[in-house]
Amino acid sequence: MEKVEQLFNALWQDYTQRLCPSAAQVHDLLEEDEPLLNDHIALRTFNLPQVGLDRLAAPFIAIGYKPCGKYHFEAKKLYAEHFEHPNPAAPKVFISELLVGQFSSLLQQTVRDLVSQVPESALNDPAFLYGGRLWDLDYATYELLSAESEYAGWVAAHGFGANHFTVSINQLEQFTEVHEVNHLLRHNGFAINESGGEVKGSPEVLLEQSSTMADRVAVNFLDGVREIPGGFYEFAKRYPTADGELYRGFVEASADKIFESTNQ
């Protein structure tokens, strides 16, 4: 587990410093006697060979993770998989990729031009997972991509890093319901993603989720610094399956709405 902890600590440092500074405050609000349990992290990328889902999964597979589920988001033109470690205490990993070929020729060429700037050697070190953007980008190109796909703009601007971490509500003693956590966060000035309802999922599908809206963070573009949506913090409550074990997968309809936490 030492390698798992090292990788997730590095991802957390990047996430709280660059993508979602407010996560540290949320973390402090919810932490009780024991360290918070991280249910899962999510990573975003493009489905191009140099940077596709498999490239992002490789460092996790190298430390024991295995693929456990596949997901299709037809409206957003995304494909995703989730990975689990044999040690159930290790966070799950949810990796999605934009199906670039299903978009306009302009978006396709723009994304290919960005990815072509990535040196092959840059992806050989697992540190690329929290290394940010590996290409140059101006603000107009970010806007062009975002107009067609919010997800494309996000990946183009931020590059590689945890889009979100997720607090396991099952572990908390003070709160047992997702809506209770949402209420606390609202009371402390955090905006909650209400797309599809503030609580996504239900006990019937064995998973309930909610999330903050993404922080607005400063990003360096070729033509100056702009504030755009960064990362967000998610909260998940899992219910037991017929065998008594907590459900470990993801629900496409809920995840589809969680993606919208980074919408402008």
Short mmCIF file of N, CA, C and O in Angstrom, two decimals, residues 29-161:
data_model
loop_
_atom_site.label_atom_id
_atom_site.label_comp_id
_atom_site.label_asym_id
_atom_site.label_seq_id
_atom_site.Cartn_x
_atom_site.Cartn_y
_atom_site.Cartn_z
N LEU A 29 -13.79 20.55 7.40
CA LEU A 29 -15.16 20.60 7.92
C LEU A 29 -15.69 19.21 8.27
O LEU A 29 -16.44 19.04 9.23
N LEU A 30 -15.30 18.22 7.47
CA LEU A 30 -15.89 16.88 7.60
C LEU A 30 -15.05 15.91 8.40
O LEU A 30 -15.56 14.90 8.89
N GLU A 31 -13.76 16.21 8.55
CA GLU A 31 -12.88 15.24 9.22
C GLU A 31 -13.25 15.10 10.69
O GLU A 31 -13.45 16.10 11.39
N GLU A 32 -13.32 13.87 11.15
CA GLU A 32 -13.65 13.59 12.54
C GLU A 32 -12.40 13.04 13.23
O GLU A 32 -11.32 13.59 13.06
N ASP A 33 -12.52 11.98 14.01
CA ASP A 33 -11.36 11.45 14.73
C ASP A 33 -10.39 10.71 13.80
O ASP A 33 -9.18 10.73 14.00
N GLU A 34 -10.95 10.04 12.80
CA GLU A 34 -10.13 9.27 11.86
C GLU A 34 -9.93 10.07 10.58
O GLU A 34 -10.78 10.89 10.22
N PRO A 35 -8.82 9.83 9.85
CA PRO A 35 -8.65 10.50 8.55
C PRO A 35 -9.82 10.17 7.62
O PRO A 35 -10.35 9.06 7.67
N LEU A 36 -10.21 11.12 6.80
CA LEU A 36 -11.31 10.88 5.86
C LEU A 36 -10.94 9.76 4.89
O LEU A 36 -9.81 9.68 4.41
N LEU A 37 -11.93 8.94 4.59
CA LEU A 37 -11.74 7.86 3.63
C LEU A 37 -12.08 8.39 2.24
O LEU A 37 -13.16 8.96 2.04
N ASN A 38 -11.16 8.25 1.31
CA ASN A 38 -11.38 8.70 -0.06
C ASN A 38 -12.02 7.56 -0.87
O ASN A 38 -11.38 6.52 -1.09
N ASP A 39 -13.26 7.74 -1.29
CA ASP A 39 -13.96 6.69 -2.04
C ASP A 39 -13.32 6.47 -3.41
O ASP A 39 -13.06 5.34 -3.82
N HIS A 40 -13.09 7.56 -4.14
CA HIS A 40 -12.46 7.43 -5.46
C HIS A 40 -11.96 8.78 -5.94
O HIS A 40 -12.34 9.83 -5.41
N ILE A 41 -11.09 8.72 -6.93
CA ILE A 41 -10.71 9.93 -7.66
C ILE A 41 -11.15 9.76 -9.11
O ILE A 41 -11.42 8.63 -9.55
N ALA A 42 -11.21 10.87 -9.83
CA ALA A 42 -11.54 10.81 -11.25
C ALA A 42 -10.49 11.57 -12.05
O ALA A 42 -10.03 12.63 -11.63
N LEU A 43 -10.13 11.00 -13.18
CA LEU A 43 -9.18 11.62 -14.11
C LEU A 43 -9.83 11.74 -15.47
O LEU A 43 -10.65 10.90 -15.86
N ARG A 44 -9.46 12.80 -16.21
CA ARG A 44 -10.02 13.04 -17.55
C ARG A 44 -8.90 13.05 -18.59
O ARG A 44 -7.79 13.50 -18.30
N THR A 45 -9.24 12.60 -19.82
CA THR A 45 -8.26 12.68 -20.90
C THR A 45 -8.96 12.60 -22.25
O THR A 45 -10.19 12.58 -22.34
N PHE A 46 -8.16 12.57 -23.31
CA PHE A 46 -8.66 12.40 -24.69
C PHE A 46 -8.38 10.97 -25.13
O PHE A 46 -7.35 10.39 -24.75
N ASN A 47 -9.21 10.40 -26.02
CA ASN A 47 -8.98 9.02 -26.44
C ASN A 47 -8.03 8.93 -27.63
O ASN A 47 -8.27 8.22 -28.60
N LEU A 48 -6.93 9.63 -27.55
CA LEU A 48 -5.88 9.54 -28.57
C LEU A 48 -4.78 8.63 -28.03
O LEU A 48 -4.52 8.62 -26.82
N PRO A 49 -4.13 7.84 -28.90
CA PRO A 49 -3.19 6.82 -28.44
C PRO A 49 -2.14 7.32 -27.45
O PRO A 49 -1.85 6.66 -26.46
N GLN A 50 -1.62 8.53 -27.70
CA GLN A 50 -0.53 9.02 -26.83
C GLN A 50 -0.99 9.25 -25.40
O GLN A 50 -0.20 9.10 -24.46
N VAL A 51 -2.25 9.64 -25.22
CA VAL A 51 -2.72 10.07 -23.89
C VAL A 51 -4.02 9.40 -23.48
O VAL A 51 -4.71 9.88 -22.58
N GLY A 52 -4.40 8.30 -24.11
CA GLY A 52 -5.71 7.69 -23.87
C GLY A 52 -5.84 7.07 -22.48
O GLY A 52 -4.91 7.04 -21.67
N LEU A 53 -7.04 6.56 -22.22
CA LEU A 53 -7.37 5.97 -20.93
C LEU A 53 -6.33 4.94 -20.49
O LEU A 53 -5.92 4.91 -19.32
N ASP A 54 -5.89 4.11 -21.41
CA ASP A 54 -4.92 3.06 -21.07
C ASP A 54 -3.61 3.64 -20.54
O ASP A 54 -2.97 3.05 -19.67
N ARG A 55 -3.20 4.79 -21.10
CA ARG A 55 -1.95 5.41 -20.63
C ARG A 55 -2.09 5.90 -19.19
O ARG A 55 -1.17 5.82 -18.39
N LEU A 56 -3.27 6.44 -18.86
CA LEU A 56 -3.50 6.92 -17.50
C LEU A 56 -3.67 5.77 -16.52
O LEU A 56 -3.31 5.88 -15.34
N ALA A 57 -4.22 4.65 -17.02
CA ALA A 57 -4.45 3.51 -16.14
C ALA A 57 -3.16 2.77 -15.80
O ALA A 57 -3.05 2.17 -14.73
N ALA A 58 -2.18 2.83 -16.71
CA ALA A 58 -0.97 2.02 -16.56
C ALA A 58 -0.26 2.19 -15.21
O ALA A 58 0.11 1.19 -14.58
N PRO A 59 -0.04 3.41 -14.72
CA PRO A 59 0.63 3.55 -13.42
C PRO A 59 -0.16 2.93 -12.26
O PRO A 59 0.43 2.46 -11.29
N PHE A 60 -1.49 2.94 -12.37
CA PHE A 60 -2.31 2.33 -11.32
C PHE A 60 -2.24 0.80 -11.40
O PHE A 60 -2.13 0.12 -10.38
N ILE A 61 -2.28 0.28 -12.64
CA ILE A 61 -2.18 -1.17 -12.82
C ILE A 61 -0.82 -1.67 -12.32
O ILE A 61 -0.72 -2.75 -11.72
N ALA A 62 0.20 -0.87 -12.49
CA ALA A 62 1.55 -1.24 -12.05
C ALA A 62 1.64 -1.40 -10.53
O ALA A 62 2.52 -2.10 -10.02
N ILE A 63 0.71 -0.77 -9.79
CA ILE A 63 0.73 -0.90 -8.33
C ILE A 63 -0.44 -1.73 -7.82
O ILE A 63 -0.82 -1.65 -6.65
N GLY A 64 -1.00 -2.55 -8.71
CA GLY A 64 -1.97 -3.55 -8.28
C GLY A 64 -3.42 -3.34 -8.65
O GLY A 64 -4.27 -4.20 -8.38
N TYR A 65 -3.76 -2.21 -9.28
CA TYR A 65 -5.15 -1.96 -9.65
C TYR A 65 -5.59 -2.85 -10.82
O TYR A 65 -4.78 -3.21 -11.67
N LYS A 66 -6.89 -3.15 -10.85
CA LYS A 66 -7.45 -3.97 -11.94
C LYS A 66 -8.73 -3.31 -12.46
O LYS A 66 -9.49 -2.71 -11.68
N PRO A 67 -8.99 -3.41 -13.79
CA PRO A 67 -10.23 -2.85 -14.35
C PRO A 67 -11.45 -3.60 -13.83
O PRO A 67 -11.43 -4.83 -13.77
N CYS A 68 -12.49 -2.84 -13.44
CA CYS A 68 -13.66 -3.48 -12.83
C CYS A 68 -15.00 -3.03 -13.41
O CYS A 68 -16.04 -3.54 -13.01
N GLY A 69 -15.02 -2.05 -14.30
CA GLY A 69 -16.30 -1.60 -14.84
C GLY A 69 -16.10 -0.69 -16.04
O GLY A 69 -15.10 0.02 -16.11
N LYS A 70 -17.04 -0.74 -16.99
CA LYS A 70 -16.99 0.10 -18.18
C LYS A 70 -18.28 0.92 -18.28
O LYS A 70 -19.36 0.42 -17.95
N TYR A 71 -18.15 2.15 -18.75
CA TYR A 71 -19.29 3.08 -18.76
C TYR A 71 -19.30 3.89 -20.06
O TYR A 71 -18.24 4.30 -20.55
N HIS A 72 -20.51 4.14 -20.58
CA HIS A 72 -20.67 4.91 -21.81
C HIS A 72 -21.57 6.12 -21.55
O HIS A 72 -22.65 5.97 -20.97
N PHE A 73 -21.11 7.28 -21.97
CA PHE A 73 -21.88 8.51 -21.81
C PHE A 73 -22.11 9.08 -23.21
O PHE A 73 -21.31 9.88 -23.71
N GLU A 74 -23.19 8.62 -23.84
CA GLU A 74 -23.40 8.92 -25.27
C GLU A 74 -23.62 10.41 -25.53
O GLU A 74 -23.09 10.95 -26.50
N ALA A 75 -24.37 11.08 -24.68
CA ALA A 75 -24.66 12.50 -24.92
C ALA A 75 -23.38 13.34 -24.83
O ALA A 75 -23.18 14.27 -25.61
N LYS A 76 -22.51 13.00 -23.88
CA LYS A 76 -21.27 13.76 -23.71
C LYS A 76 -20.12 13.20 -24.55
O LYS A 76 -19.03 13.76 -24.56
N LYS A 77 -20.38 12.06 -25.22
CA LYS A 77 -19.37 11.42 -26.09
C LYS A 77 -18.12 11.07 -25.29
O LYS A 77 -16.99 11.44 -25.65
N LEU A 78 -18.36 10.34 -24.19
CA LEU A 78 -17.29 9.92 -23.30
C LEU A 78 -17.36 8.41 -23.10
O LEU A 78 -18.43 7.80 -23.16
N TYR A 79 -16.20 7.82 -22.82
CA TYR A 79 -16.10 6.43 -22.39
C TYR A 79 -15.29 6.42 -21.11
O TYR A 79 -14.36 7.23 -20.96
N ALA A 80 -15.63 5.55 -20.18
CA ALA A 80 -14.91 5.51 -18.91
C ALA A 80 -14.76 4.09 -18.40
O ALA A 80 -15.53 3.19 -18.77
N GLU A 81 -13.77 3.90 -17.55
CA GLU A 81 -13.59 2.63 -16.83
C GLU A 81 -13.24 2.96 -15.38
O GLU A 81 -12.70 4.03 -15.10
N HIS A 82 -13.57 2.02 -14.49
CA HIS A 82 -13.09 2.22 -13.12
C HIS A 82 -12.21 1.05 -12.71
O HIS A 82 -12.34 -0.07 -13.22
N PHE A 83 -11.29 1.34 -11.80
CA PHE A 83 -10.26 0.40 -11.39
C PHE A 83 -10.27 0.28 -9.87
O PHE A 83 -10.52 1.25 -9.17
N GLU A 84 -10.00 -0.94 -9.40
CA GLU A 84 -9.97 -1.19 -7.97
C GLU A 84 -8.68 -1.91 -7.58
O GLU A 84 -8.11 -2.66 -8.37
N HIS A 85 -8.25 -1.69 -6.35
CA HIS A 85 -7.07 -2.33 -5.79
C HIS A 85 -7.53 -3.51 -4.93
O HIS A 85 -8.61 -3.46 -4.34
N PRO A 86 -6.73 -4.58 -4.84
CA PRO A 86 -7.13 -5.72 -3.99
C PRO A 86 -7.36 -5.31 -2.54
O PRO A 86 -8.17 -5.93 -1.85
N ASN A 87 -6.68 -4.27 -2.08
CA ASN A 87 -6.91 -3.76 -0.73
C ASN A 87 -8.12 -2.82 -0.78
O ASN A 87 -8.05 -1.76 -1.38
N PRO A 88 -9.24 -3.20 -0.15
CA PRO A 88 -10.46 -2.38 -0.26
C PRO A 88 -10.33 -0.99 0.34
O PRO A 88 -11.15 -0.12 0.08
N ALA A 89 -9.29 -0.77 1.15
CA ALA A 89 -9.08 0.56 1.73
C ALA A 89 -8.51 1.53 0.71
O ALA A 89 -8.57 2.75 0.91
N ALA A 90 -7.96 1.02 -0.39
CA ALA A 90 -7.40 1.89 -1.42
C ALA A 90 -8.53 2.53 -2.22
O ALA A 90 -9.52 1.87 -2.54
N PRO A 91 -8.41 3.81 -2.55
CA PRO A 91 -9.47 4.46 -3.31
C PRO A 91 -9.66 3.82 -4.69
O PRO A 91 -8.70 3.33 -5.29
N LYS A 92 -10.88 3.84 -5.17
CA LYS A 92 -11.14 3.44 -6.55
C LYS A 92 -10.67 4.55 -7.48
O LYS A 92 -10.52 5.70 -7.06
N VAL A 93 -10.45 4.21 -8.74
CA VAL A 93 -9.99 5.19 -9.73
C VAL A 93 -10.95 5.15 -10.92
O VAL A 93 -11.21 4.08 -11.49
N PHE A 94 -11.51 6.30 -11.28
CA PHE A 94 -12.45 6.42 -12.38
C PHE A 94 -11.77 7.26 -13.47
O PHE A 94 -11.44 8.43 -13.22
N ILE A 95 -11.53 6.66 -14.63
CA ILE A 95 -10.84 7.37 -15.72
C ILE A 95 -11.79 7.47 -16.91
O ILE A 95 -12.32 6.47 -17.38
N SER A 96 -11.98 8.70 -17.39
CA SER A 96 -12.83 8.91 -18.58
C SER A 96 -12.00 9.50 -19.70
O SER A 96 -10.96 10.12 -19.46
N GLU A 97 -12.48 9.30 -20.93
CA GLU A 97 -11.79 9.87 -22.09
C GLU A 97 -12.83 10.40 -23.08
O GLU A 97 -13.90 9.82 -23.25
N LEU A 98 -12.49 11.52 -23.70
CA LEU A 98 -13.36 12.12 -24.71
C LEU A 98 -13.18 11.39 -26.03
O LEU A 98 -12.05 11.18 -26.49
N LEU A 99 -14.31 10.99 -26.64
CA LEU A 99 -14.25 10.28 -27.93
C LEU A 99 -14.10 11.32 -29.04
O LEU A 99 -15.06 11.74 -29.68
N VAL A 100 -12.85 11.74 -29.22
CA VAL A 100 -12.53 12.89 -30.07
C VAL A 100 -13.10 12.74 -31.47
O VAL A 100 -13.59 13.71 -32.08
N GLY A 101 -13.08 11.53 -32.01
CA GLY A 101 -13.53 11.29 -33.38
C GLY A 101 -15.00 11.56 -33.62
O GLY A 101 -15.46 11.64 -34.77
N GLN A 102 -15.79 11.73 -32.55
CA GLN A 102 -17.22 11.98 -32.70
C GLN A 102 -17.56 13.47 -32.74
O GLN A 102 -18.72 13.85 -32.81
N PHE A 103 -16.53 14.31 -32.71
CA PHE A 103 -16.74 15.76 -32.71
C PHE A 103 -16.41 16.36 -34.08
O PHE A 103 -16.02 15.66 -35.01
N SER A 104 -16.57 17.67 -34.19
CA SER A 104 -16.32 18.36 -35.46
C SER A 104 -14.86 18.19 -35.87
O SER A 104 -13.97 17.95 -35.03
N SER A 105 -14.60 18.35 -37.16
CA SER A 105 -13.23 18.23 -37.65
C SER A 105 -12.34 19.30 -37.02
O SER A 105 -11.15 19.07 -36.78
N LEU A 106 -12.93 20.46 -36.70
CA LEU A 106 -12.14 21.53 -36.08
C LEU A 106 -11.69 21.12 -34.68
O LEU A 106 -10.52 21.28 -34.32
N LEU A 107 -12.62 20.58 -33.88
CA LEU A 107 -12.23 20.14 -32.54
C LEU A 107 -11.20 19.00 -32.64
O LEU A 107 -10.20 19.01 -31.92
N GLN A 108 -11.45 18.06 -33.54
CA GLN A 108 -10.53 16.93 -33.68
C GLN A 108 -9.11 17.42 -33.98
O GLN A 108 -8.14 17.00 -33.34
N GLN A 109 -8.99 18.32 -34.96
CA GLN A 109 -7.66 18.78 -35.36
C GLN A 109 -7.00 19.60 -34.25
O GLN A 109 -5.80 19.49 -34.00
N THR A 110 -7.81 20.41 -33.57
CA THR A 110 -7.28 21.24 -32.48
C THR A 110 -6.72 20.37 -31.37
O THR A 110 -5.61 20.61 -30.87
N VAL A 111 -7.47 19.34 -30.96
CA VAL A 111 -7.02 18.45 -29.89
C VAL A 111 -5.79 17.67 -30.32
O VAL A 111 -4.82 17.52 -29.56
N ARG A 112 -5.79 17.20 -31.58
CA ARG A 112 -4.61 16.45 -32.07
C ARG A 112 -3.37 17.34 -32.08
O ARG A 112 -2.26 16.88 -31.76
N ASP A 113 -3.54 18.61 -32.43
CA ASP A 113 -2.40 19.54 -32.43
C ASP A 113 -1.84 19.74 -31.02
O ASP A 113 -0.63 19.82 -30.82
N LEU A 114 -2.74 19.81 -30.04
CA LEU A 114 -2.29 19.96 -28.65
C LEU A 114 -1.52 18.72 -28.20
O LEU A 114 -0.40 18.82 -27.66
N VAL A 115 -2.11 17.56 -28.44
CA VAL A 115 -1.50 16.31 -27.97
C VAL A 115 -0.18 16.03 -28.68
O VAL A 115 0.73 15.42 -28.10
N SER A 116 -0.06 16.50 -29.93
CA SER A 116 1.20 16.27 -30.68
C SER A 116 2.39 16.97 -30.03
O SER A 116 3.54 16.65 -30.32
N GLN A 117 2.12 17.93 -29.14
CA GLN A 117 3.21 18.64 -28.44
C GLN A 117 3.80 17.83 -27.29
O GLN A 117 4.83 18.19 -26.73
N VAL A 118 3.12 16.74 -26.91
CA VAL A 118 3.55 15.97 -25.73
C VAL A 118 4.71 15.05 -26.10
O VAL A 118 4.56 14.18 -26.97
N PRO A 119 5.88 15.21 -25.47
CA PRO A 119 6.97 14.29 -25.74
C PRO A 119 6.66 12.91 -25.18
O PRO A 119 6.11 12.80 -24.07
N GLU A 120 6.95 11.86 -25.92
CA GLU A 120 6.65 10.50 -25.50
C GLU A 120 7.21 10.21 -24.10
O GLU A 120 6.56 9.58 -23.27
N SER A 121 8.40 10.72 -23.83
CA SER A 121 9.06 10.43 -22.56
C SER A 121 8.29 11.01 -21.36
O SER A 121 8.42 10.52 -20.24
N ALA A 122 7.46 12.04 -21.63
CA ALA A 122 6.75 12.70 -20.53
C ALA A 122 5.76 11.77 -19.84
O ALA A 122 5.41 11.97 -18.67
N LEU A 123 5.29 10.73 -20.56
CA LEU A 123 4.28 9.85 -20.00
C LEU A 123 4.87 8.57 -19.41
O LEU A 123 4.13 7.68 -18.98
N ASN A 124 6.18 8.46 -19.42
CA ASN A 124 6.82 7.26 -18.87
C ASN A 124 6.92 7.29 -17.35
O ASN A 124 7.05 6.26 -16.72
N ASP A 125 6.89 8.49 -16.78
CA ASP A 125 6.96 8.66 -15.33
C ASP A 125 5.54 8.85 -14.80
O ASP A 125 4.82 9.73 -15.28
N PRO A 126 5.11 8.05 -13.80
CA PRO A 126 3.75 8.19 -13.27
C PRO A 126 3.43 9.61 -12.79
O PRO A 126 2.26 9.96 -12.66
N ALA A 127 4.46 10.42 -12.56
CA ALA A 127 4.23 11.80 -12.10
C ALA A 127 3.42 12.61 -13.11
O ALA A 127 2.85 13.65 -12.75
N PHE A 128 3.34 12.15 -14.36
CA PHE A 128 2.54 12.91 -15.34
C PHE A 128 1.08 12.98 -14.92
O PHE A 128 0.35 13.90 -15.30
N LEU A 129 0.63 12.00 -14.11
CA LEU A 129 -0.78 11.96 -13.68
C LEU A 129 -1.18 13.20 -12.90
O LEU A 129 -2.36 13.53 -12.82
N TYR A 130 -0.21 13.86 -12.29
CA TYR A 130 -0.50 15.09 -11.55
C TYR A 130 0.41 16.22 -12.02
O TYR A 130 0.71 17.15 -11.29
N GLY A 131 0.80 16.14 -13.29
CA GLY A 131 1.75 17.11 -13.84
C GLY A 131 1.13 18.27 -14.59
O GLY A 131 1.83 19.15 -15.08
N GLY A 132 -0.20 18.29 -14.69
CA GLY A 132 -0.84 19.41 -15.37
C GLY A 132 -0.76 19.33 -16.88
O GLY A 132 -0.72 18.24 -17.47
N ARG A 133 -0.72 20.48 -17.51
CA ARG A 133 -0.80 20.57 -18.98
C ARG A 133 0.57 20.34 -19.60
O ARG A 133 1.56 20.93 -19.17
N LEU A 134 0.61 19.53 -20.64
CA LEU A 134 1.87 19.21 -21.33
C LEU A 134 1.92 19.85 -22.72
O LEU A 134 2.67 19.40 -23.58
N TRP A 135 1.11 20.87 -22.94
CA TRP A 135 1.07 21.55 -24.24
C TRP A 135 0.81 23.04 -24.02
O TRP A 135 0.31 23.44 -22.96
N ASP A 136 1.13 23.84 -25.01
CA ASP A 136 0.83 25.28 -24.96
C ASP A 136 -0.61 25.50 -25.42
O ASP A 136 -1.10 24.79 -26.31
N LEU A 137 -1.25 26.50 -24.85
CA LEU A 137 -2.65 26.77 -25.17
C LEU A 137 -2.96 28.24 -24.98
O LEU A 137 -2.57 28.83 -23.97
N ASP A 138 -3.65 28.84 -25.95
CA ASP A 138 -4.11 30.22 -25.74
C ASP A 138 -5.59 30.19 -25.35
O ASP A 138 -6.28 29.19 -25.51
N TYR A 139 -6.06 31.33 -24.83
CA TYR A 139 -7.41 31.38 -24.27
C TYR A 139 -8.47 31.19 -25.36
O TYR A 139 -9.50 30.56 -25.12
N ALA A 140 -8.21 31.71 -26.55
CA ALA A 140 -9.20 31.59 -27.64
C ALA A 140 -9.41 30.12 -28.00
O ALA A 140 -10.54 29.70 -28.30
N THR A 141 -8.34 29.33 -27.98
CA THR A 141 -8.46 27.90 -28.29
C THR A 141 -9.25 27.19 -27.19
O THR A 141 -10.08 26.31 -27.46
N TYR A 142 -8.99 27.57 -25.96
CA TYR A 142 -9.77 27.02 -24.84
C TYR A 142 -11.26 27.32 -25.03
O TYR A 142 -12.11 26.43 -24.88
N GLU A 143 -11.58 28.55 -25.39
CA GLU A 143 -12.98 28.93 -25.58
C GLU A 143 -13.62 28.17 -26.74
O GLU A 143 -14.76 27.75 -26.68
N LEU A 144 -12.85 28.00 -27.82
CA LEU A 144 -13.33 27.28 -28.99
C LEU A 144 -13.69 25.84 -28.62
O LEU A 144 -14.77 25.34 -28.97
N LEU A 145 -12.81 25.17 -27.88
CA LEU A 145 -13.07 23.79 -27.47
C LEU A 145 -14.24 23.72 -26.49
O LEU A 145 -15.11 22.85 -26.62
N SER A 146 -14.27 24.63 -25.54
CA SER A 146 -15.33 24.62 -24.52
C SER A 146 -16.71 24.83 -25.13
O SER A 146 -17.71 24.30 -24.63
N ALA A 147 -16.77 25.62 -26.20
CA ALA A 147 -18.06 25.89 -26.84
C ALA A 147 -18.68 24.61 -27.40
O ALA A 147 -19.90 24.46 -27.43
N GLU A 148 -17.83 23.67 -27.84
CA GLU A 148 -18.34 22.41 -28.39
C GLU A 148 -18.41 21.31 -27.32
O GLU A 148 -19.30 20.47 -27.35
N SER A 149 -17.47 21.32 -26.39
CA SER A 149 -17.44 20.32 -25.33
C SER A 149 -16.77 20.92 -24.10
O SER A 149 -15.57 21.19 -24.12
N GLU A 150 -17.56 21.10 -23.04
CA GLU A 150 -16.99 21.62 -21.79
C GLU A 150 -15.82 20.76 -21.35
O GLU A 150 -14.80 21.25 -20.88
N TYR A 151 -15.98 19.45 -21.50
CA TYR A 151 -14.95 18.48 -21.09
C TYR A 151 -13.66 18.70 -21.88
O TYR A 151 -12.56 18.68 -21.31
N ALA A 152 -13.78 18.91 -23.21
CA ALA A 152 -12.58 19.13 -24.04
C ALA A 152 -11.83 20.37 -23.58
O ALA A 152 -10.59 20.38 -23.48
N GLY A 153 -12.58 21.44 -23.30
CA GLY A 153 -11.94 22.67 -22.83
C GLY A 153 -11.23 22.46 -21.50
O GLY A 153 -10.12 22.96 -21.28
N TRP A 154 -11.88 21.70 -20.61
CA TRP A 154 -11.30 21.45 -19.28
C TRP A 154 -9.96 20.72 -19.40
O TRP A 154 -8.96 21.12 -18.81
N VAL A 155 -9.95 19.63 -20.18
CA VAL A 155 -8.71 18.85 -20.31
C VAL A 155 -7.63 19.68 -21.02
O VAL A 155 -6.46 19.65 -20.64
N ALA A 156 -8.03 20.43 -22.03
CA ALA A 156 -7.06 21.26 -22.76
C ALA A 156 -6.41 22.27 -21.83
O ALA A 156 -5.21 22.53 -21.92
N ALA A 157 -7.19 22.86 -20.93
CA ALA A 157 -6.68 23.92 -20.06
C ALA A 157 -5.87 23.38 -18.88
O ALA A 157 -4.85 23.97 -18.51
N HIS A 158 -6.34 22.27 -18.30
CA HIS A 158 -5.72 21.79 -17.06
C HIS A 158 -4.75 20.63 -17.26
O HIS A 158 -3.91 20.38 -16.39
N GLY A 159 -4.90 19.91 -18.36
CA GLY A 159 -4.03 18.75 -18.54
C GLY A 159 -4.36 17.65 -17.55
O GLY A 159 -5.52 17.36 -17.29
N PHE A 160 -3.31 17.07 -16.96
CA PHE A 160 -3.50 15.89 -16.12
C PHE A 160 -3.50 16.22 -14.64
O PHE A 160 -2.65 16.97 -14.15
N GLY A 161 -4.45 15.65 -13.93
CA GLY A 161 -4.59 15.85 -12.49
C GLY A 161 -5.95 15.32 -12.07
O GLY A 161 -6.80 15.03 -12.91
#
